Coordinates of C-alpha atoms in Angstrom, one line a residue:
Chain A
X1 CA -36.0 -3.5 28.3
X2 CA -32.9 -4.6 26.8
X3 CA -29.9 -3.1 24.6
X4 CA -31.4 -2.4 21.2
X5 CA -30.2 0.8 19.1
X6 CA -31.4 4.1 19.6
X7 CA -32.6 3.8 15.4
X8 CA -35.1 0.8 16.0
X9 CA -36.4 2.6 18.8
X10 CA -36.9 5.5 16.7
X11 CA -38.8 3.5 13.8
X12 CA -41.0 1.8 16.6
X13 CA -42.2 5.1 18.4
X14 CA -42.9 6.9 14.6
X15 CA -45.2 3.9 14.3
X16 CA -47.6 4.4 17.4
X17 CA -47.3 8.2 16.6
X18 CA -48.4 7.9 13.1
X19 CA -51.5 6.2 14.6
X20 CA -52.3 9.7 16.9
X21 CA -50.8 12.2 14.8
X22 CA -52.5 11.1 11.5
X23 CA -50.8 14.0 9.4
X24 CA -47.0 12.8 9.9
X25 CA -45.2 12.8 6.6
X26 CA -42.0 10.7 6.7
X27 CA -39.3 11.1 3.8
X28 CA -36.3 9.0 3.2
X29 CA -33.4 8.7 1.7
X30 CA -32.7 5.2 0.5
X31 CA -31.5 4.0 3.9
X32 CA -35.3 3.2 5.3
X33 CA -34.0 0.3 6.2
X34 CA -31.5 1.4 8.7
X35 CA -33.2 4.8 10.3
X36 CA -36.6 1.7 10.6
X37 CA -38.8 4.5 9.0
X38 CA -39.0 1.6 6.6
X39 CA -41.9 0.9 9.4
X40 CA -43.5 3.1 8.7
X41 CA -43.1 3.3 4.5
X42 CA -44.7 -0.3 5.1
X43 CA -48.1 0.8 6.8
X44 CA -48.8 4.1 5.4
X45 CA -47.4 4.1 2.2
X46 CA -49.6 6.9 1.3
X47 CA -47.6 9.1 4.2
X48 CA -44.4 8.5 3.2
X49 CA -41.9 9.2 0.4
X50 CA -38.4 7.7 -0.5
X51 CA -36.4 10.1 -2.6
X52 CA -33.7 7.6 -3.4
X53 CA -30.2 8.6 -2.6
X54 CA -30.4 12.3 -3.3
X55 CA -30.5 14.1 0.8
X56 CA -30.2 18.0 -0.4
X57 CA -33.7 17.0 -2.8
X58 CA -34.7 15.6 0.2
X59 CA -34.9 18.7 2.6
X60 CA -35.9 20.9 -0.2
X61 CA -39.0 18.8 -0.3
X62 CA -39.4 18.7 3.7
X63 CA -39.1 21.9 3.5
X64 CA -41.7 22.4 0.9
X65 CA -43.8 20.1 2.6
X66 CA -43.7 21.3 5.5
X67 CA -44.6 24.8 4.4
X68 CA -47.8 23.8 3.9
X69 CA -48.8 22.6 7.5
X70 CA -47.4 18.9 7.1
X71 CA -44.9 17.3 10.3
X72 CA -42.6 16.3 8.6
X73 CA -40.1 13.4 9.6
X74 CA -36.7 13.6 7.3
X75 CA -34.7 10.4 8.0
X76 CA -31.2 10.2 7.0
X77 CA -27.5 9.7 8.5
X78 CA -25.5 11.7 10.7
X79 CA -23.3 12.7 8.0
X80 CA -25.7 13.8 5.3
X81 CA -27.8 15.4 6.9
X82 CA -25.3 18.2 8.8
X83 CA -22.7 18.2 6.0
X84 CA -24.3 17.3 2.2
X85 CA -27.6 18.9 2.9
X86 CA -26.9 21.2 5.4
X87 CA -27.4 24.5 3.6
X88 CA -31.1 23.3 2.6
X89 CA -31.7 22.6 6.8
X90 CA -30.5 26.6 7.5
X91 CA -31.9 28.5 5.3
X92 CA -35.1 27.1 3.9
X93 CA -36.4 24.9 7.3
X94 CA -34.3 26.9 10.1
X95 CA -34.4 30.3 8.8
X96 CA -38.6 30.4 8.0
X97 CA -39.0 28.2 11.3
X98 CA -40.9 25.3 9.2
X99 CA -42.0 21.8 11.4
X100 CA -39.0 19.5 9.7
X101 CA -37.5 17.1 12.1
X102 CA -34.6 16.0 11.0
X103 CA -33.6 12.6 11.8
X104 CA -30.1 11.5 11.6
X105 CA -29.2 8.0 12.7
X106 CA -25.2 7.0 12.9
X107 CA -23.5 9.7 15.3
X108 CA -20.2 9.6 16.9
X109 CA -17.6 6.9 16.5
X110 CA -19.7 4.6 18.2
X111 CA -20.9 3.6 14.1
X112 CA -17.4 2.1 14.0
X113 CA -16.5 -0.4 11.4
X114 CA -18.2 1.8 8.3
X115 CA -15.4 4.8 9.0
X116 CA -14.9 8.5 8.6
X117 CA -17.1 8.6 5.5
X118 CA -20.2 7.2 8.0
X119 CA -18.8 8.4 11.5
X120 CA -21.2 12.0 12.0
X121 CA -18.5 13.3 14.9
X122 CA -19.4 16.8 13.8
X123 CA -22.8 17.2 13.3
X124 CA -23.5 18.2 16.8
X125 CA -21.5 21.8 16.6
X126 CA -22.9 22.7 13.1
X127 CA -26.6 22.0 14.3
X128 CA -26.2 23.7 17.2
X129 CA -24.9 26.8 15.6
X130 CA -28.2 27.3 13.3
X131 CA -30.5 29.8 14.8
X132 CA -34.1 28.6 15.7
X133 CA -32.7 24.8 15.3
X134 CA -33.4 22.5 18.5
X135 CA -31.2 20.0 19.0
X136 CA -31.6 16.9 20.7
X137 CA -29.4 13.7 21.5
X138 CA -31.1 10.7 23.6
X139 CA -28.9 8.4 25.9
X140 CA -31.1 5.4 25.4
X141 CA -34.0 3.2 24.3
X142 CA -36.5 4.7 26.9
X143 CA -35.7 8.7 26.6
X144 CA -35.4 8.0 22.9
X145 CA -38.9 6.8 22.6
X146 CA -40.4 9.5 24.9
X147 CA -38.2 12.2 23.4
X148 CA -39.4 11.0 20.3
X149 CA -42.9 11.9 21.6
X150 CA -41.9 15.0 22.9
X151 CA -40.4 16.5 19.5
X152 CA -44.1 15.3 17.3
X153 CA -45.4 18.0 19.7
X154 CA -43.0 20.9 18.9
X155 CA -43.8 22.3 16.4
X156 CA -40.4 23.5 14.6
X157 CA -36.8 22.9 13.6
X158 CA -35.4 20.2 15.3
X159 CA -32.8 17.7 14.8
X160 CA -32.3 14.5 16.5
X161 CA -28.9 12.5 17.0
X162 CA -29.7 8.4 16.7
X163 CA -26.7 5.9 16.6
X164 CA -26.0 2.9 15.0
X165 CA -25.5 0.4 17.3
X166 CA -26.6 -0.8 20.6
X167 CA -26.8 1.2 23.5
X168 CA -27.8 0.1 27.5
X169 CA -31.0 0.9 28.8
X170 CA -30.6 3.5 31.3
X171 CA -34.1 4.8 32.5
X172 CA -36.8 3.0 34.1
X173 CA -39.9 3.2 32.4
X174 CA -41.9 6.1 34.6
X175 CA -38.6 8.5 34.2
X176 CA -40.2 11.9 32.5
X177 CA -38.4 14.1 30.0
X178 CA -38.6 17.3 28.8
X179 CA -37.1 18.9 26.1
X180 CA -34.9 21.4 27.2
X181 CA -34.2 20.0 30.1
X182 CA -31.6 17.8 31.4
X183 CA -31.8 14.9 33.1
X184 CA -29.9 14.4 36.8
X185 CA -29.2 10.7 36.1
X186 CA -26.7 10.3 39.5
X187 CA -26.4 12.4 42.6
X188 CA -24.6 12.7 46.5
X189 CA -24.4 15.8 48.5
X190 CA -20.4 15.0 48.4
X191 CA -20.5 15.4 45.4
X192 CA -17.0 16.9 43.8
X193 CA -17.0 17.0 40.0
X194 CA -20.5 17.2 37.8
X195 CA -20.1 15.0 34.7
X196 CA -22.3 16.4 32.0
X197 CA -22.6 13.9 29.5
X198 CA -24.9 13.1 26.1
X199 CA -25.8 10.3 24.2
X200 CA -24.5 6.5 24.9
X201 CA -21.6 8.9 27.2
X202 CA -24.5 9.1 29.3
X203 CA -24.2 5.5 30.8
X204 CA -20.2 5.5 30.9
X205 CA -20.0 8.1 32.7
X206 CA -22.4 6.2 35.4
X207 CA -19.7 3.4 35.2
X208 CA -17.4 5.9 35.6
X209 CA -18.8 6.8 38.7
X210 CA -18.9 4.1 40.0
X211 CA -15.1 3.0 39.7
X212 CA -15.1 6.6 41.1
X213 CA -17.4 5.8 44.3
X214 CA -15.3 2.9 45.0
X215 CA -12.5 5.3 45.4
X216 CA -13.8 8.2 47.1
X217 CA -15.0 10.5 44.8
X218 CA -18.8 11.6 44.5
X219 CA -20.0 12.7 41.5
X220 CA -23.4 14.3 39.8
X221 CA -23.8 12.8 36.8
X222 CA -26.2 14.6 34.1
X223 CA -28.2 13.6 31.0
X224 CA -28.2 16.8 28.5
X225 CA -30.1 15.1 25.6
X226 CA -31.4 18.5 24.6
X227 CA -28.3 20.1 22.9
X228 CA -29.9 23.0 22.2
X229 CA -31.7 24.9 24.0
X230 CA -29.2 24.0 26.5
X231 CA -30.5 23.6 30.3
X232 CA -28.1 26.8 31.6
X233 CA -29.9 26.4 34.6
X234 CA -28.9 23.0 35.6
X235 CA -25.3 23.3 34.0
X236 CA -24.9 26.7 36.1
X237 CA -26.3 25.0 39.4
X238 CA -24.2 22.2 38.7
X239 CA -21.1 24.4 38.3
X240 CA -21.7 26.1 41.8
X241 CA -22.9 22.9 43.2
X242 CA -19.7 20.8 42.6
X243 CA -17.1 23.3 41.4
X244 CA -15.4 21.2 38.0
X245 CA -17.0 20.0 35.2
X246 CA -16.3 17.3 32.8
X247 CA -17.9 17.1 29.6
X248 CA -18.4 14.0 27.8
X249 CA -19.9 13.4 24.3
X250 CA -19.1 11.4 21.2
X251 CA -18.5 14.1 19.4
X252 CA -15.9 16.1 18.4
X253 CA -15.2 17.9 21.8
X254 CA -15.3 21.8 19.6
X255 CA -18.5 23.1 19.0
X256 CA -20.6 20.0 20.5
X257 CA -22.1 19.4 23.7
X258 CA -18.2 20.4 25.7
X259 CA -18.3 23.8 23.8
X260 CA -21.9 24.5 24.5
X261 CA -20.8 23.6 28.1
X262 CA -17.9 26.2 28.2
X263 CA -20.0 28.6 26.7
X264 CA -22.5 29.2 29.2
X265 CA -20.2 28.3 32.0
X266 CA -17.6 31.1 30.7
X267 CA -20.0 33.8 30.2
X268 CA -22.0 32.6 34.1
X269 CA -19.4 30.6 35.9
X270 CA -16.3 30.1 35.2
X271 CA -15.4 26.9 36.7
X272 CA -12.5 24.5 35.8
X273 CA -13.7 21.9 32.9
X274 CA -12.3 18.9 31.4
X275 CA -13.4 17.8 28.2
X276 CA -13.7 14.1 27.1
X277 CA -14.7 13.4 23.9
X278 CA -12.8 12.7 20.0
X279 CA -10.0 15.6 20.1
X280 CA -9.7 17.0 17.1
X281 CA -9.6 14.4 14.9
X282 CA -11.2 11.6 12.4
X283 CA -12.7 8.4 13.8
X284 CA -11.2 5.0 11.5
X285 CA -12.6 2.0 10.5
X286 CA -13.1 -0.7 14.0
X287 CA -14.9 -2.0 16.8
X288 CA -16.7 0.8 18.9
X289 CA -15.1 0.1 22.3
X290 CA -11.7 -0.1 20.9
X291 CA -12.0 2.7 19.1
X292 CA -13.1 4.8 22.6
X293 CA -10.7 3.2 24.1
X294 CA -7.7 4.2 21.5
X295 CA -9.5 7.4 21.9
X296 CA -9.9 8.5 24.9
X297 CA -13.1 8.2 25.5
X298 CA -13.5 5.5 27.6
X299 CA -14.8 5.1 31.1
X300 CA -10.8 4.6 32.7
X301 CA -10.7 8.5 30.9
X302 CA -13.5 9.7 32.4
X303 CA -12.4 8.4 35.4
X304 CA -9.1 10.5 35.1
X305 CA -10.8 13.4 33.4
X306 CA -12.5 13.8 37.0
X307 CA -9.3 13.1 39.3
X308 CA -7.7 15.8 36.5
X309 CA -10.4 18.5 36.9
X310 CA -10.5 18.4 40.6
X311 CA -6.4 18.8 41.0
X312 CA -7.4 22.2 39.2
X313 CA -10.2 23.1 41.6
Chain B
X1 CA -63.6 33.2 -20.6
X2 CA -60.5 34.4 -19.5
X3 CA -59.0 35.8 -15.8
X4 CA -57.7 39.1 -15.0
X5 CA -56.4 40.1 -11.7
X6 CA -59.1 37.5 -10.1
X7 CA -62.1 37.7 -12.0
X8 CA -63.5 36.4 -14.8
X9 CA -63.3 38.7 -17.6
X10 CA -65.2 39.3 -21.0
X11 CA -61.9 40.1 -22.7
X12 CA -61.3 38.8 -26.3
X13 CA -57.8 36.8 -25.8
X14 CA -55.9 39.7 -28.2
X15 CA -57.4 42.7 -25.3
X16 CA -55.9 40.1 -22.6
X17 CA -52.9 39.9 -23.9
X18 CA -52.8 43.8 -24.5
X19 CA -54.2 44.4 -21.2
X20 CA -50.9 42.1 -19.4
X21 CA -48.6 43.8 -21.8
X22 CA -48.7 46.6 -20.1
X23 CA -49.2 45.5 -17.0
X24 CA -45.8 44.0 -18.0
X25 CA -44.2 46.8 -18.8
X26 CA -45.4 48.9 -15.2
X27 CA -44.3 45.9 -13.7
X28 CA -40.8 46.6 -15.4
X29 CA -40.8 50.2 -14.5
X30 CA -41.4 48.9 -10.9
X31 CA -38.4 46.7 -10.7
X32 CA -36.2 49.3 -12.6
X33 CA -37.3 52.2 -9.6
X34 CA -36.9 49.7 -7.0
X35 CA -33.1 49.0 -8.2
X36 CA -32.4 52.4 -8.6
X37 CA -33.4 53.8 -5.3
X38 CA -32.0 50.7 -3.3
X39 CA -28.5 50.9 -5.7
X40 CA -28.2 47.0 -5.6
X41 CA -30.3 44.6 -7.4
X42 CA -30.4 42.5 -10.5
X43 CA -32.3 44.4 -13.1
X44 CA -31.4 41.7 -16.0
X45 CA -32.8 38.3 -14.3
X46 CA -35.8 40.7 -13.4
X47 CA -36.7 42.1 -17.2
X48 CA -35.8 38.7 -18.6
X49 CA -39.0 36.7 -16.1
X50 CA -41.2 40.1 -16.1
X51 CA -44.2 38.7 -18.8
X52 CA -43.7 35.4 -17.3
X53 CA -44.2 36.8 -13.8
X54 CA -47.1 39.2 -15.1
X55 CA -49.1 36.0 -16.9
X56 CA -48.9 34.5 -14.2
X57 CA -49.7 36.5 -11.0
X58 CA -52.8 38.1 -13.4
X59 CA -54.3 35.8 -14.6
X60 CA -53.3 32.2 -14.7
X61 CA -52.6 32.0 -10.6
X62 CA -55.6 31.2 -8.3
X63 CA -54.5 33.8 -5.4
X64 CA -56.2 36.0 -3.0
X65 CA -54.2 38.6 -2.3
X66 CA -56.2 39.4 0.9
X67 CA -55.7 35.7 2.4
X68 CA -51.5 35.3 1.1
X69 CA -51.9 32.3 3.4
X70 CA -55.2 30.4 2.0
X71 CA -53.8 26.9 1.5
X72 CA -55.8 26.4 -1.6
X73 CA -53.8 29.1 -3.4
X74 CA -51.5 28.2 -6.3
X75 CA -48.0 28.2 -5.2
X76 CA -45.6 30.1 -6.7
X77 CA -41.5 29.6 -6.4
X78 CA -39.0 32.1 -8.0
X79 CA -36.2 29.6 -7.6
X80 CA -34.1 32.6 -9.3
X81 CA -34.8 35.0 -5.9
X82 CA -32.5 37.3 -7.5
X83 CA -35.0 38.4 -9.9
X84 CA -37.6 38.8 -6.9
X85 CA -38.2 42.6 -7.5
X86 CA -40.1 42.0 -10.3
X87 CA -42.2 39.6 -8.2
X88 CA -42.5 41.8 -5.6
X89 CA -43.8 44.7 -7.8
X90 CA -46.1 41.7 -9.0
X91 CA -47.2 41.0 -5.6
X92 CA -47.5 44.9 -4.4
X93 CA -49.7 45.8 -7.9
X94 CA -51.8 42.4 -7.0
X95 CA -52.4 44.4 -3.5
X96 CA -50.2 41.8 -0.8
X97 CA -49.0 44.9 0.7
X98 CA -48.8 48.9 -0.6
X99 CA -47.3 49.6 -3.0
X100 CA -45.2 51.8 -0.8
X101 CA -43.4 49.1 0.4
X102 CA -41.2 48.7 -3.1
X103 CA -39.5 51.9 -1.9
X104 CA -37.7 50.3 0.6
X105 CA -36.5 47.5 -1.3
X106 CA -33.1 46.4 0.2
X107 CA -33.4 48.3 3.6
X108 CA -33.3 47.9 6.9
X109 CA -36.3 46.5 8.2
X110 CA -38.1 46.3 5.2
X111 CA -40.4 43.6 4.1
X112 CA -38.8 43.0 0.6
X113 CA -35.3 41.8 1.1
X114 CA -32.8 41.4 -1.0
X115 CA -33.8 37.9 -1.7
X116 CA -37.2 36.2 -1.1
X117 CA -37.9 35.6 2.8
X118 CA -41.5 33.6 3.3
X119 CA -41.7 35.4 6.6
X120 CA -41.0 39.0 6.0
X121 CA -43.2 39.4 2.3
X122 CA -46.8 38.7 2.4
X123 CA -47.5 36.5 -1.0
X124 CA -43.9 34.7 -0.2
X125 CA -44.8 31.6 0.2
X126 CA -41.4 30.1 0.5
X127 CA -37.4 31.4 0.3
X128 CA -35.5 31.0 -2.3
X129 CA -32.0 33.1 -3.7
X130 CA -29.5 30.3 -2.5
X131 CA -29.7 29.0 -6.3
X132 CA -30.9 25.1 -7.5
X133 CA -33.4 24.8 -4.3
X134 CA -36.8 25.4 -6.3
X135 CA -37.8 22.7 -7.5
X136 CA -37.2 20.4 -4.8
X137 CA -39.2 23.2 -2.4
X138 CA -42.1 23.2 -5.4
X139 CA -41.9 19.4 -5.0
X140 CA -42.3 19.2 -1.4
X141 CA -45.3 21.6 -2.3
X142 CA -46.9 19.5 -5.3
X143 CA -46.5 16.1 -3.4
X144 CA -47.8 17.5 -0.2
X145 CA -51.4 18.1 -1.5
X146 CA -51.7 14.6 -1.8
X147 CA -51.2 14.6 1.9
X148 CA -52.9 17.8 3.5
X149 CA -56.3 17.6 1.3
X150 CA -55.4 20.8 -0.1
X151 CA -55.7 21.3 -4.4
X152 CA -53.1 23.7 -6.0
X153 CA -50.6 24.6 -8.5
X154 CA -47.3 24.7 -8.0
X155 CA -44.8 27.0 -10.4
X156 CA -41.5 27.3 -9.9
X157 CA -39.5 29.7 -12.5
X158 CA -35.8 28.4 -13.1
X159 CA -33.1 30.2 -14.3
X160 CA -30.9 28.9 -17.2
X161 CA -28.0 29.3 -15.2
X162 CA -28.7 27.9 -11.7
X163 CA -30.5 24.3 -13.3
X164 CA -26.4 24.1 -13.2
X165 CA -26.5 23.0 -9.7
X166 CA -27.3 19.3 -9.6
X167 CA -30.0 19.2 -6.4
X168 CA -32.9 21.0 -9.9
X169 CA -31.8 17.2 -11.5
X170 CA -32.3 15.4 -8.1
X171 CA -35.3 17.4 -8.1
X172 CA -36.4 16.5 -11.9
X173 CA -35.9 13.3 -11.5
X174 CA -38.1 12.4 -7.9
X175 CA -40.8 14.8 -9.9
X176 CA -40.3 12.1 -13.3
X177 CA -40.9 9.1 -10.4
X178 CA -43.8 10.5 -8.4
X179 CA -45.3 12.9 -11.2
X180 CA -47.2 15.3 -9.4
X181 CA -49.6 16.5 -11.5
X182 CA -49.8 20.3 -10.1
X183 CA -46.1 20.4 -10.3
X184 CA -45.1 22.7 -13.2
X185 CA -41.7 25.2 -14.1
X186 CA -40.7 27.7 -15.9
X187 CA -37.3 27.7 -17.4
X188 CA -36.0 31.7 -17.5
X189 CA -33.9 31.0 -20.2
X190 CA -32.3 34.1 -21.3
X191 CA -28.8 32.6 -21.8
X192 CA -26.8 34.7 -19.6
X193 CA -25.5 34.2 -15.7
X194 CA -23.1 36.1 -14.0
X195 CA -19.7 35.2 -15.4
X196 CA -20.4 35.3 -19.3
X197 CA -23.2 33.6 -21.8
X198 CA -24.5 30.1 -20.4
X199 CA -23.1 28.2 -23.1
X200 CA -19.4 29.6 -22.5
X201 CA -19.3 28.9 -19.0
X202 CA -21.1 25.5 -19.1
X203 CA -23.4 24.8 -21.6
X204 CA -27.2 23.0 -20.8
X205 CA -27.7 21.7 -24.7
X206 CA -29.5 19.5 -25.2
X207 CA -32.0 21.3 -22.7
X208 CA -35.3 20.1 -24.4
X209 CA -33.9 16.6 -24.0
X210 CA -32.5 16.9 -20.5
X211 CA -35.7 16.9 -19.1
X212 CA -37.7 15.0 -21.5
X213 CA -35.1 12.5 -20.3
X214 CA -36.0 12.8 -16.5
X215 CA -39.7 12.2 -17.6
X216 CA -40.8 15.8 -18.2
X217 CA -43.7 17.0 -20.8
X218 CA -41.5 20.0 -22.8
X219 CA -42.7 22.6 -24.7
X220 CA -40.8 25.4 -26.1
X221 CA -41.8 29.2 -26.0
X222 CA -40.7 32.9 -26.7
X223 CA -40.9 34.3 -22.8
X224 CA -42.1 38.0 -24.4
X225 CA -45.0 37.0 -26.4
X226 CA -47.6 37.5 -23.8
X227 CA -50.0 34.9 -26.1
X228 CA -47.4 32.7 -26.4
X229 CA -47.1 32.2 -22.5
X230 CA -50.8 31.9 -22.5
X231 CA -50.7 28.8 -24.9
X232 CA -47.7 27.7 -22.4
X233 CA -49.7 27.9 -19.3
X234 CA -52.5 26.3 -21.0
X235 CA -50.9 23.8 -22.5
X236 CA -49.5 22.9 -18.9
X237 CA -53.1 22.3 -17.7
X238 CA -53.7 20.1 -20.5
X239 CA -50.9 17.8 -20.1
X240 CA -50.4 18.0 -16.5
X241 CA -47.2 17.7 -14.3
X242 CA -44.1 17.7 -13.9
X243 CA -43.9 19.8 -17.2
X244 CA -41.6 22.6 -18.2
X245 CA -41.5 25.5 -20.3
X246 CA -38.9 26.2 -21.6
X247 CA -38.8 30.3 -22.4
X248 CA -36.3 31.7 -24.6
X249 CA -35.8 35.3 -22.9
X250 CA -33.4 38.0 -23.3
X251 CA -31.6 39.1 -20.1
X252 CA -32.2 42.4 -20.1
X253 CA -35.1 42.9 -22.2
X254 CA -37.2 46.2 -22.0
X255 CA -33.8 48.5 -22.3
X256 CA -31.8 48.8 -25.0
X257 CA -28.5 48.9 -23.9
X258 CA -29.4 46.2 -21.0
X259 CA -30.5 43.9 -23.6
X260 CA -28.2 40.9 -23.7
X261 CA -24.9 42.7 -22.0
X262 CA -23.8 40.1 -19.0
X263 CA -22.9 43.5 -16.5
X264 CA -26.9 43.9 -16.3
X265 CA -26.7 41.0 -14.5
X266 CA -26.2 42.7 -11.1
X267 CA -25.6 46.3 -11.9
X268 CA -27.7 49.2 -10.9
X269 CA -28.0 52.1 -13.7
X270 CA -26.5 55.6 -12.8
X271 CA -29.3 58.5 -12.9
X272 CA -28.7 58.9 -17.0
X273 CA -28.7 56.0 -17.1
X274 CA -31.9 55.6 -15.0
X275 CA -33.4 58.0 -16.5
X276 CA -32.9 57.0 -19.6
X277 CA -34.5 53.1 -19.5
X278 CA -37.2 54.7 -17.8
X279 CA -37.7 56.8 -21.0
X280 CA -37.2 53.7 -23.2
X281 CA -39.9 51.7 -20.8
X282 CA -42.4 54.3 -21.0
X283 CA -42.5 55.1 -25.0
X284 CA -42.1 51.5 -25.5
X285 CA -45.0 50.7 -23.4
X286 CA -47.5 49.3 -25.6
X287 CA -51.2 50.2 -26.6
X288 CA -53.8 48.4 -24.5

């Protein structure tokens, strides 16, 4: 499988799911061509509603529909889902535990040239703070397909963060994914640090690990595709094994994956933690790779963070 | 042929109106007692909506109190969730739960929250309380009947102040587009909101024109005249949704010193005020 956008994988997977789960209804807010749910719209006209540029109404409609027993997928961008329609998600979907999957494309700086208004860089922190919410952020096309299938089999509120631009494949087809369980994507008996990564940063972390390996530093790399509920057992056991941890995310370092990992390790097994992510600032327009470099979130920064964490041991 | 409490009745229209008026009076008394006991609540908006809630729950809506989750039930959304005491009273009087729960409004562990919660109260179809959300929720339920195979109507009670929320008009526009025949709204137009008169804070007029412009059928009624209310609900069935009734009402209706007084939006009566109000309600209790 070649590099492809996760939103396209989502749209194609939704089409597959529609055949199996005939009760799914899809809601959109005028960006179905971007979230690729347009594929579902074209084939299943009577099971799809495009509610126009009105995200609050869309999530309210989602709650009303789900209250009658219909599984709903509602798509928009991370910024609009997590902020403009936040209250609808909180009070009317999460609180009564309704079966709505909020599918949010355009997470992180990877959104690139559209700039800050379209870069969802706080969404994981916001969504993670909602009781009853499950938060997914797949790393690559293979895991996106598997996790969207898993999501469809889960009855309850869920936020699925996708990305605008292409990401490389890191998984082989036969890997299994379970909501709430992280995957160890690289390991070594001599691992001196655990890189806890999510989304496209898993692939960057793997590439960082190759550089480190050449310098004689072995690491364990985790793909935490479920930000909530966090795989506490895996994170604690990894911290015990390697002694230090680096978190890596395309998201504000406050409240997202780094925050979640720090919360659990702070309570259960305190170790030095370095955090790679957006350093509590806003992004800007630009090429994704240039942005990652400028915002100190690229491969060389992951390498440096690993070394810093080991130095703090 | 009319319905009263879920049964077909041979009552004349006049007798039915009389019975519903008495029922409304009882719900007002229930609401007042609940708010007085709770020490907090919103009597003004509960009283302005009392006749509308009564007509729906005691004659118009297709519901089975013994089966609150019956998939074919008509849905009721109190978008102005703060008026919930009168709704809770209606649910209890229709048998969705024991009357004794009414004494527990707003208390710890009560099934009756300060604003409606579907997972706690039998008969509550969806959460409300944060204003401006109900019409979207109702639109979702109404459109869902195209997909879930169940036939039902959806009734959304909107406050007048709350339709200042932009999301109401997102929903109104979407309903005008998708035209769900089973979506009905009632605006409880009592003219007051938390800070004062609606017309002074952020006026709604021309309200009928606004709804028409969004593609809705519109009818104005006196929201305390039971015969007009029943006519209004018959009209909804006839024209089909999306349709809205603008119900002209009086905030605090039924208690002279509460009527049209902004302070009674969210004020709890003192012991003296409570006794005086109960006396007025008992005396003014109709003759059916």
